[in-house]
């Protein structure tokens, strides 16, 4: 067994309260491209232009056409992969208590995890900017862009755009989860977007072991994380779980 996988097996075996912080990388094997790095969405479009609330307010047609239409298409087809399913197994083993995810794809809940904090919201729902009515994204009619509510207001995803606040209760619950865990798994995040990237720091300051799973190093590697298990999330999670005696 790979030395790093073995360390993770031992640390998770000894843990009683595991938290996970996940990012776009955990959903790559489900067919959803990440934001940064090779093949990342932000290589093609500028996030500060297309994923900023000011742009959406100014030009919702542009943001729906360039970003949100494709997101609807890609997310609607995605299914949980071995990494998402591995986190369900860790919850069933009574190890994993909370997932803090930066993803808006809903795959952790689809896989079966029960305590998932969607730090950046969820793409499964759209919210009317005029009357506040919510509609499931799969029911939103995209034959007219931007999609509109019956009241005539424009729909926006129930996600956090750049320039918007993280909902305070999500932030508070995430901080608490980070404070009380004894192991934090940091899976598939470049750890460059605040305040999500502060969660491993909070966990570390409160005595937790930080295990990163990622094919690449991140700003946390060698500084905040105790070690990096290098590779794709699905494969690494499967190896860790089989090392723990769970197939
Ligand atoms: P990023 O796209 O910034 O980072 C993805 C990470 O996943 C990188 O560190 C990759 O090395 C890693 N990765 C790629 N393939 C992987 C695989 N198969 N298994 C495991 N890891 C893999 O995504 P996030 O860190 O989630 O915010 O980005 C954070 C936030 O920035 C997003 O929530 C979004 C974005 O702008 C908003 O839109 C507000």
mmCIF file with all atom_site columns, N, CA and C in Angstrom, residues 53 56-57 60 64 68 120 122-123 125-130 133-135 137 140 146-148 153-162 164:
data_model
loop_
_atom_site.group_PDB
_atom_site.id
_atom_site.type_symbol
_atom_site.label_atom_id
_atom_site.label_alt_id
_atom_site.label_comp_id
_atom_site.label_asym_id
_atom_site.label_entity_id
_atom_site.label_seq_id
_atom_site.pdbx_PDB_ins_code
_atom_site.Cartn_x
_atom_site.Cartn_y
_atom_site.Cartn_z
_atom_site.occupancy
_atom_site.B_iso_or_equiv
_atom_site.pdbx_formal_charge
_atom_site.auth_seq_id
_atom_site.auth_comp_id
_atom_site.auth_asym_id
_atom_site.auth_atom_id
_atom_site.pdbx_PDB_model_num
ATOM 1   N N  . UNK A 1 53  ? -21.296 39.093 -9.116  1.00 0.00 ? 53  UNK A N  1
ATOM 2   C CA . UNK A 1 53  ? -22.692 39.545 -8.981  1.00 0.00 ? 53  UNK A CA 1
ATOM 3   C C  . UNK A 1 53  ? -22.937 40.861 -9.739  1.00 0.00 ? 53  UNK A C  1
ATOM 4   N N  . UNK A 1 56  ? -23.689 40.009 -13.254 1.00 0.00 ? 56  UNK A N  1
ATOM 5   C CA . UNK A 1 56  ? -25.021 39.408 -13.382 1.00 0.00 ? 56  UNK A CA 1
ATOM 6   C C  . UNK A 1 56  ? -26.105 40.479 -13.305 1.00 0.00 ? 56  UNK A C  1
ATOM 7   N N  . UNK A 1 57  ? -25.948 41.427 -12.400 1.00 0.00 ? 57  UNK A N  1
ATOM 8   C CA . UNK A 1 57  ? -26.955 42.487 -12.249 1.00 0.00 ? 57  UNK A CA 1
ATOM 9   C C  . UNK A 1 57  ? -26.998 43.368 -13.503 1.00 0.00 ? 57  UNK A C  1
ATOM 10  N N  . UNK A 1 60  ? -27.536 40.034 -17.154 1.00 0.00 ? 60  UNK A N  1
ATOM 11  C CA . UNK A 1 60  ? -27.870 38.628 -16.856 1.00 0.00 ? 60  UNK A CA 1
ATOM 12  C C  . UNK A 1 60  ? -27.890 37.748 -18.104 1.00 0.00 ? 60  UNK A C  1
ATOM 13  N N  . UNK A 1 64  ? -25.983 34.186 -18.197 1.00 0.00 ? 64  UNK A N  1
ATOM 14  C CA . UNK A 1 64  ? -26.753 32.969 -18.480 1.00 0.00 ? 64  UNK A CA 1
ATOM 15  C C  . UNK A 1 64  ? -26.201 32.283 -19.732 1.00 0.00 ? 64  UNK A C  1
ATOM 16  N N  . UNK A 1 68  ? -24.085 29.992 -17.177 1.00 0.00 ? 68  UNK A N  1
ATOM 17  C CA . UNK A 1 68  ? -25.100 29.229 -16.450 1.00 0.00 ? 68  UNK A CA 1
ATOM 18  C C  . UNK A 1 68  ? -25.801 28.163 -17.298 1.00 0.00 ? 68  UNK A C  1
ATOM 19  N N  . UNK A 1 120 ? -21.022 27.542 -0.977  1.00 0.00 ? 120 UNK A N  1
ATOM 20  C CA . UNK A 1 120 ? -21.286 28.474 -2.086  1.00 0.00 ? 120 UNK A CA 1
ATOM 21  C C  . UNK A 1 120 ? -22.677 28.271 -2.687  1.00 0.00 ? 120 UNK A C  1
ATOM 22  N N  . UNK A 1 122 ? -26.254 26.215 -3.944  1.00 0.00 ? 122 UNK A N  1
ATOM 23  C CA . UNK A 1 122 ? -26.600 25.023 -4.710  1.00 0.00 ? 122 UNK A CA 1
ATOM 24  C C  . UNK A 1 122 ? -27.213 25.441 -6.039  1.00 0.00 ? 122 UNK A C  1
ATOM 25  N N  . UNK A 1 123 ? -26.770 24.767 -7.089  1.00 0.00 ? 123 UNK A N  1
ATOM 26  C CA . UNK A 1 123 ? -27.278 25.109 -8.419  1.00 0.00 ? 123 UNK A CA 1
ATOM 27  C C  . UNK A 1 123 ? -28.626 24.433 -8.698  1.00 0.00 ? 123 UNK A C  1
ATOM 28  N N  . UNK A 1 125 ? -31.383 24.922 -7.429  1.00 0.00 ? 125 UNK A N  1
ATOM 29  C CA . UNK A 1 125 ? -32.527 25.821 -7.315  1.00 0.00 ? 125 UNK A CA 1
ATOM 30  C C  . UNK A 1 125 ? -32.209 27.186 -7.916  1.00 0.00 ? 125 UNK A C  1
ATOM 31  N N  . UNK A 1 126 ? -33.244 27.809 -8.475  1.00 0.00 ? 126 UNK A N  1
ATOM 32  C CA . UNK A 1 126 ? -33.152 29.190 -8.971  1.00 0.00 ? 126 UNK A CA 1
ATOM 33  C C  . UNK A 1 126 ? -34.084 30.040 -8.120  1.00 0.00 ? 126 UNK A C  1
ATOM 34  N N  . UNK A 1 127 ? -33.711 31.297 -8.000  1.00 0.00 ? 127 UNK A N  1
ATOM 35  C CA . UNK A 1 127 ? -34.485 32.210 -7.140  1.00 0.00 ? 127 UNK A CA 1
ATOM 36  C C  . UNK A 1 127 ? -34.869 33.426 -7.975  1.00 0.00 ? 127 UNK A C  1
ATOM 37  N N  . UNK A 1 128 ? -36.147 33.822 -7.910  1.00 0.00 ? 128 UNK A N  1
ATOM 38  C CA . UNK A 1 128 ? -36.568 35.019 -8.648  1.00 0.00 ? 128 UNK A CA 1
ATOM 39  C C  . UNK A 1 128 ? -36.034 36.262 -7.932  1.00 0.00 ? 128 UNK A C  1
ATOM 40  N N  . UNK A 1 129 ? -35.399 37.135 -8.696  1.00 0.00 ? 129 UNK A N  1
ATOM 41  C CA . UNK A 1 129 ? -34.794 38.312 -8.065  1.00 0.00 ? 129 UNK A CA 1
ATOM 42  C C  . UNK A 1 129 ? -35.850 39.356 -7.688  1.00 0.00 ? 129 UNK A C  1
ATOM 43  N N  . UNK A 1 130 ? -37.091 39.176 -8.193  1.00 0.00 ? 130 UNK A N  1
ATOM 44  C CA . UNK A 1 130 ? -38.121 40.167 -7.878  1.00 0.00 ? 130 UNK A CA 1
ATOM 45  C C  . UNK A 1 130 ? -39.009 39.697 -6.713  1.00 0.00 ? 130 UNK A C  1
ATOM 46  N N  . UNK A 1 133 ? -39.526 33.894 -5.386  1.00 0.00 ? 133 UNK A N  1
ATOM 47  C CA . UNK A 1 133 ? -40.019 32.542 -5.672  1.00 0.00 ? 133 UNK A CA 1
ATOM 48  C C  . UNK A 1 133 ? -38.853 31.629 -6.075  1.00 0.00 ? 133 UNK A C  1
ATOM 49  N N  . UNK A 1 134 ? -38.892 30.373 -5.579  1.00 0.00 ? 134 UNK A N  1
ATOM 50  C CA . UNK A 1 134 ? -37.814 29.433 -5.932  1.00 0.00 ? 134 UNK A CA 1
ATOM 51  C C  . UNK A 1 134 ? -38.349 28.350 -6.856  1.00 0.00 ? 134 UNK A C  1
ATOM 52  N N  . UNK A 1 135 ? -37.540 27.963 -7.818  1.00 0.00 ? 135 UNK A N  1
ATOM 53  C CA . UNK A 1 135 ? -37.942 26.922 -8.761  1.00 0.00 ? 135 UNK A CA 1
ATOM 54  C C  . UNK A 1 135 ? -36.750 26.005 -8.986  1.00 0.00 ? 135 UNK A C  1
ATOM 55  N N  . UNK A 1 137 ? -34.007 24.015 -10.762 1.00 0.00 ? 137 UNK A N  1
ATOM 56  C CA . UNK A 1 137 ? -33.304 24.367 -12.006 1.00 0.00 ? 137 UNK A CA 1
ATOM 57  C C  . UNK A 1 137 ? -33.773 23.496 -13.172 1.00 0.00 ? 137 UNK A C  1
ATOM 58  N N  . UNK A 1 140 ? -36.654 24.986 -14.957 1.00 0.00 ? 140 UNK A N  1
ATOM 59  C CA . UNK A 1 140 ? -36.551 26.343 -15.502 1.00 0.00 ? 140 UNK A CA 1
ATOM 60  C C  . UNK A 1 140 ? -36.469 26.282 -17.024 1.00 0.00 ? 140 UNK A C  1
ATOM 61  N N  . UNK A 1 146 ? -32.675 35.866 -20.303 1.00 0.00 ? 146 UNK A N  1
ATOM 62  C CA . UNK A 1 146 ? -32.597 35.079 -19.077 1.00 0.00 ? 146 UNK A CA 1
ATOM 63  C C  . UNK A 1 146 ? -33.939 34.445 -18.749 1.00 0.00 ? 146 UNK A C  1
ATOM 64  N N  . UNK A 1 147 ? -33.928 33.283 -18.072 1.00 0.00 ? 147 UNK A N  1
ATOM 65  C CA . UNK A 1 147 ? -35.197 32.682 -17.690 1.00 0.00 ? 147 UNK A CA 1
ATOM 66  C C  . UNK A 1 147 ? -35.928 33.578 -16.696 1.00 0.00 ? 147 UNK A C  1
ATOM 67  N N  . UNK A 1 148 ? -37.254 33.576 -16.827 1.00 0.00 ? 148 UNK A N  1
ATOM 68  C CA . UNK A 1 148 ? -38.036 34.485 -15.967 1.00 0.00 ? 148 UNK A CA 1
ATOM 69  C C  . UNK A 1 148 ? -39.101 33.740 -15.190 1.00 0.00 ? 148 UNK A C  1
ATOM 70  N N  . UNK A 1 153 ? -39.899 38.606 -13.034 1.00 0.00 ? 153 UNK A N  1
ATOM 71  C CA . UNK A 1 153 ? -38.536 38.778 -12.498 1.00 0.00 ? 153 UNK A CA 1
ATOM 72  C C  . UNK A 1 153 ? -37.574 37.758 -13.095 1.00 0.00 ? 153 UNK A C  1
ATOM 73  N N  . UNK A 1 154 ? -36.298 38.076 -13.014 1.00 0.00 ? 154 UNK A N  1
ATOM 74  C CA . UNK A 1 154 ? -35.265 37.208 -13.589 1.00 0.00 ? 154 UNK A CA 1
ATOM 75  C C  . UNK A 1 154 ? -34.816 36.165 -12.558 1.00 0.00 ? 154 UNK A C  1
ATOM 76  N N  . UNK A 1 155 ? -34.632 34.920 -13.036 1.00 0.00 ? 155 UNK A N  1
ATOM 77  C CA . UNK A 1 155 ? -34.105 33.878 -12.145 1.00 0.00 ? 155 UNK A CA 1
ATOM 78  C C  . UNK A 1 155 ? -32.595 33.966 -12.053 1.00 0.00 ? 155 UNK A C  1
ATOM 79  N N  . UNK A 1 156 ? -32.104 33.767 -10.851 1.00 0.00 ? 156 UNK A N  1
ATOM 80  C CA . UNK A 1 156 ? -30.665 33.636 -10.620 1.00 0.00 ? 156 UNK A CA 1
ATOM 81  C C  . UNK A 1 156 ? -30.440 32.343 -9.836  1.00 0.00 ? 156 UNK A C  1
ATOM 82  N N  . UNK A 1 157 ? -29.279 31.714 -10.019 1.00 0.00 ? 157 UNK A N  1
ATOM 83  C CA . UNK A 1 157 ? -29.042 30.492 -9.247  1.00 0.00 ? 157 UNK A CA 1
ATOM 84  C C  . UNK A 1 157 ? -28.906 30.801 -7.758  1.00 0.00 ? 157 UNK A C  1
ATOM 85  N N  . UNK A 1 158 ? -29.272 29.824 -6.953  1.00 0.00 ? 158 UNK A N  1
ATOM 86  C CA . UNK A 1 158 ? -29.197 29.990 -5.501  1.00 0.00 ? 158 UNK A CA 1
ATOM 87  C C  . UNK A 1 158 ? -27.758 29.753 -5.027  1.00 0.00 ? 158 UNK A C  1
ATOM 88  N N  . UNK A 1 159 ? -26.813 30.321 -5.758  1.00 0.00 ? 159 UNK A N  1
ATOM 89  C CA . UNK A 1 159 ? -25.381 30.151 -5.482  1.00 0.00 ? 159 UNK A CA 1
ATOM 90  C C  . UNK A 1 159 ? -24.797 31.491 -5.062  1.00 0.00 ? 159 UNK A C  1
ATOM 91  N N  . UNK A 1 160 ? -23.607 31.407 -4.487  1.00 0.00 ? 160 UNK A N  1
ATOM 92  C CA . UNK A 1 160 ? -22.902 32.622 -4.102  1.00 0.00 ? 160 UNK A CA 1
ATOM 93  C C  . UNK A 1 160 ? -22.034 33.065 -5.281  1.00 0.00 ? 160 UNK A C  1
ATOM 94  N N  . UNK A 1 161 ? -22.296 34.250 -5.800  1.00 0.00 ? 161 UNK A N  1
ATOM 95  C CA . UNK A 1 161 ? -21.430 34.816 -6.843  1.00 0.00 ? 161 UNK A CA 1
ATOM 96  C C  . UNK A 1 161 ? -20.238 35.492 -6.157  1.00 0.00 ? 161 UNK A C  1
ATOM 97  N N  . UNK A 1 162 ? -19.154 35.702 -6.915  1.00 0.00 ? 162 UNK A N  1
ATOM 98  C CA . UNK A 1 162 ? -18.081 36.559 -6.389  1.00 0.00 ? 162 UNK A CA 1
ATOM 99  C C  . UNK A 1 162 ? -18.715 37.914 -6.074  1.00 0.00 ? 162 UNK A C  1
ATOM 100 N N  . UNK A 1 164 ? -20.395 38.409 -3.330  1.00 0.00 ? 164 UNK A N  1
ATOM 101 C CA . UNK A 1 164 ? -21.489 38.187 -2.376  1.00 0.00 ? 164 UNK A CA 1
ATOM 102 C C  . UNK A 1 164 ? -20.945 37.525 -1.117  1.00 0.00 ? 164 UNK A C  1
#
